[in-house]
CSV table of C-alpha atoms in Angstrom, one decimal:
chain,number,residue,atom,x,y,z
A,28,MET,CA,-24.5,-9.4,33.4
A,29,ASP,CA,-25.4,-12.0,30.7
A,30,THR,CA,-25.7,-9.2,28.0
A,31,TYR,CA,-22.3,-7.9,29.0
A,32,GLU,CA,-20.7,-11.3,28.6
A,33,LYS,CA,-22.3,-11.8,25.2
A,34,SER,CA,-21.0,-8.4,24.1
A,35,VAL,CA,-17.5,-9.2,25.3
A,36,ASP,CA,-17.6,-12.6,23.6
A,37,LYS,CA,-18.7,-10.9,20.3
A,38,ALA,CA,-15.9,-8.3,20.6
A,39,VAL,CA,-13.3,-11.1,21.3
A,40,ASN,CA,-14.6,-13.1,18.4
A,41,ALA,CA,-14.5,-10.0,16.1
A,42,VAL,CA,-10.9,-9.3,17.2
A,43,ASP,CA,-9.9,-12.9,16.7
A,44,LYS,CA,-11.4,-12.9,13.2
A,45,ILE,CA,-9.6,-9.7,12.3
A,46,GLY,CA,-6.4,-11.2,13.6
A,47,ARG,CA,-6.8,-14.3,11.5
A,48,GLY,CA,-7.6,-12.3,8.5
A,49,ALA,CA,-4.6,-10.0,9.1
A,50,ASN,CA,-2.4,-13.1,9.5
A,51,ARG,CA,-3.6,-14.7,6.3
A,52,LEU,CA,-3.1,-11.3,4.5
A,53,TYR,CA,0.4,-11.1,5.9
A,54,ILE,CA,1.2,-14.7,4.7
A,55,GLY,CA,-0.1,-13.9,1.2
A,56,CYS,CA,1.8,-10.6,0.9
A,57,ALA,CA,5.0,-12.1,2.3
A,58,THR,CA,4.7,-14.9,-0.2
A,59,ILE,CA,4.3,-12.5,-3.1
A,60,LEU,CA,7.2,-10.3,-2.0
A,61,ALA,CA,9.5,-13.2,-1.5
A,62,ASN,CA,8.7,-14.5,-4.9
A,63,LEU,CA,9.3,-11.1,-6.5
A,64,PHE,CA,12.7,-11.0,-4.7
A,65,PHE,CA,13.5,-14.5,-6.1
A,66,MET,CA,12.3,-13.5,-9.6
A,67,ALA,CA,14.5,-10.4,-9.6
A,68,PHE,CA,17.5,-12.5,-9.0
A,69,CYS,CA,16.4,-15.0,-11.6
A,70,LEU,CA,16.1,-12.1,-14.1
A,71,TRP,CA,19.6,-11.0,-13.1
A,72,GLY,CA,20.9,-14.5,-13.8
A,73,ALA,CA,18.9,-14.6,-17.1
A,74,TYR,CA,20.4,-11.3,-18.2
A,75,ALA,CA,24.0,-12.5,-17.4
A,76,ALA,CA,23.3,-15.7,-19.4
A,77,TYR,CA,21.9,-13.8,-22.3
A,78,GLU,CA,24.9,-11.5,-22.3
A,79,SER,CA,27.3,-14.5,-22.3
A,80,TRP,CA,25.3,-16.1,-25.0
A,81,GLN,CA,25.3,-12.9,-27.1
A,82,LEU,CA,29.1,-12.7,-26.7
A,83,GLU,CA,29.6,-16.3,-27.6
A,84,ASN,CA,27.6,-15.9,-30.8
A,85,ASN,CA,28.5,-12.4,-31.9
A,86,GLY,CA,31.6,-11.6,-30.0
A,87,GLU,CA,35.2,-11.4,-31.1
A,88,THR,CA,38.2,-12.9,-29.2
A,89,THR,CA,41.4,-11.1,-28.4
A,90,MET,CA,44.1,-11.3,-25.8
A,91,GLY,CA,44.0,-9.1,-22.8
A,92,MET,CA,46.2,-8.7,-19.8
A,93,VAL,CA,45.3,-8.6,-16.1
A,94,VAL,CA,46.6,-5.2,-15.0
A,95,GLY,CA,45.4,-5.3,-11.4
A,96,LEU,CA,43.5,-7.1,-8.7
A,97,ASP,CA,40.7,-5.2,-7.2
A,98,GLU,CA,40.5,-6.0,-3.5
A,99,ARG,CA,37.0,-6.4,-2.1
A,100,ASP,CA,35.4,-7.5,1.1
A,101,ASP,CA,34.2,-11.1,1.1
A,102,SER,CA,30.6,-12.1,1.8
A,103,ASP,CA,31.3,-12.4,5.5
A,104,GLY,CA,32.3,-8.8,5.7
A,105,GLY,CA,36.0,-9.7,6.2
A,106,CYS,CA,38.9,-9.1,4.0
A,107,CYS,CA,39.6,-10.1,1.1
A,108,VAL,CA,38.6,-11.5,-2.3
A,109,TYR,CA,40.2,-10.3,-5.5
A,110,VAL,CA,38.6,-9.4,-8.8
A,111,PRO,CA,40.8,-9.2,-11.9
A,112,VAL,CA,41.0,-5.9,-13.8
A,113,VAL,CA,41.6,-6.8,-17.5
A,114,GLU,CA,42.7,-4.5,-20.3
A,115,PHE,CA,42.5,-5.3,-24.0
A,116,GLN,CA,42.8,-3.5,-27.3
A,117,ALA,CA,40.1,-3.3,-30.0
A,118,ASP,CA,40.0,-0.9,-32.9
A,119,GLY,CA,43.2,0.8,-31.7
A,120,LYS,CA,41.7,1.7,-28.4
A,121,THR,CA,42.3,0.3,-24.9
A,122,TYR,CA,39.4,-1.0,-22.9
A,123,SER,CA,39.3,-2.3,-19.4
A,124,PHE,CA,36.7,-4.3,-17.4
A,125,TYR,CA,36.4,-6.2,-14.1
A,126,GLY,CA,36.2,-9.9,-14.2
A,127,ASP,CA,32.9,-11.6,-13.1
A,128,THR,CA,34.4,-13.8,-10.4
A,129,ALA,CA,36.0,-12.8,-7.1
A,130,SER,CA,38.2,-15.3,-5.4
A,131,TYR,CA,40.7,-15.9,-2.7
A,132,PRO,CA,43.4,-16.6,-3.4
A,133,PRO,CA,43.3,-14.6,-6.6
A,134,ALA,CA,42.5,-16.7,-9.7
A,135,TYR,CA,44.8,-14.6,-11.9
A,136,ASP,CA,48.2,-12.9,-11.5
A,137,VAL,CA,49.0,-9.3,-12.5
A,138,ASN,CA,50.5,-9.3,-16.0
A,139,GLU,CA,48.9,-12.6,-16.8
A,140,ARG,CA,47.6,-12.9,-20.4
A,141,VAL,CA,43.9,-14.0,-20.7
A,142,SER,CA,41.6,-14.6,-23.6
A,143,VAL,CA,38.9,-11.9,-23.8
A,144,LEU,CA,35.5,-12.1,-25.6
A,145,TYR,CA,34.1,-8.7,-26.4
A,146,ASP,CA,31.2,-7.2,-28.4
A,147,PRO,CA,32.7,-5.5,-31.5
A,148,SER,CA,29.8,-3.0,-31.7
A,149,ASP,CA,30.4,-2.1,-28.0
A,150,PRO,CA,33.8,-3.2,-26.7
A,151,ASN,CA,32.9,-2.0,-23.2
A,152,THR,CA,30.9,-5.3,-23.1
A,153,ALA,CA,33.6,-7.9,-22.5
A,154,GLN,CA,34.3,-11.0,-20.4
A,155,ILE,CA,37.2,-13.2,-19.8
A,156,ASP,CA,36.7,-16.1,-22.2
A,157,LYS,CA,36.5,-18.8,-19.6
A,158,PHE,CA,33.5,-21.0,-18.8
A,159,SER,CA,33.5,-20.2,-15.1
A,160,GLU,CA,33.7,-16.5,-15.7
A,161,ARG,CA,30.9,-16.5,-18.2
A,162,TRP,CA,28.4,-19.2,-17.1
A,163,LEU,CA,29.0,-20.0,-13.4
A,164,MET,CA,26.8,-17.2,-12.0
A,165,PRO,CA,23.7,-17.9,-14.1
A,166,ILE,CA,24.1,-21.7,-13.7
A,167,ILE,CA,24.1,-21.4,-9.9
A,168,LEU,CA,21.8,-18.4,-9.5
A,169,ILE,CA,18.7,-19.3,-11.6
A,170,PRO,CA,18.1,-22.9,-10.3
A,171,SER,CA,18.8,-21.9,-6.7
A,172,MET,CA,16.3,-19.0,-6.8
A,173,ILE,CA,13.7,-21.3,-8.4
A,174,ILE,CA,14.2,-23.9,-5.7
A,175,ALA,CA,14.1,-21.3,-3.0
A,176,SER,CA,10.8,-19.9,-4.4
A,177,ILE,CA,9.2,-23.3,-4.5
A,178,ILE,CA,10.3,-24.0,-0.9
A,179,VAL,CA,9.1,-20.7,0.5
A,180,THR,CA,5.8,-20.9,-1.4
A,181,PHE,CA,5.2,-24.5,-0.2
A,182,PHE,CA,5.6,-23.5,3.5
A,183,MET,CA,3.7,-20.3,3.2
A,184,VAL,CA,0.7,-22.0,1.5
A,185,ARG,CA,0.9,-24.7,4.1
A,186,ALA,CA,0.8,-22.1,6.9
A,187,TRP,CA,-2.1,-20.3,5.1
A,188,ARG,CA,-4.1,-23.5,4.8
A,189,ARG,CA,-3.5,-24.5,8.4
A,190,ARG,CA,-4.3,-21.0,9.6
A,191,ASP,CA,-1.0,-20.9,11.4
A,192,ASN,CA,-0.5,-17.7,13.3
A,193,ILE,CA,2.9,-16.5,12.1
A,194,LEU,CA,2.5,-12.9,13.3
A,195,SER,CA,2.8,-13.7,17.0
């Protein structure tokens, strides 16, 4: 009977060690995946900031007109927020684009004239020439993703060091 109990204890200890190892592996992988997720959003914000910066330095300004308001679902899945659809002319051609900020109530009226900043080498790259349209998303997105990454990493490293069982 004594040999049987020792064998069972060894098996239980082996399963416990495997479980702790799997838990620590899970914590490590979850931390890496979460940080990759946050990094992707930071890169999106950095791209938006770079595009705004490029337009600010190399773009041309013209007047455009809000020709419509695109109705979209809000972040809660309800109805509705509105994104302006803007048309402008460059080199004798008409171009249109969606504004970068959705709002309720609409921030713009149909037939309202707005200043447009566009890339003369590619007029399809354009933005409403307003600080909030061009810079608000990167200013909010990049720091919030960095802070979220720091917080998640702190708690995951803490759980890893304490050998907390987060799988159960």
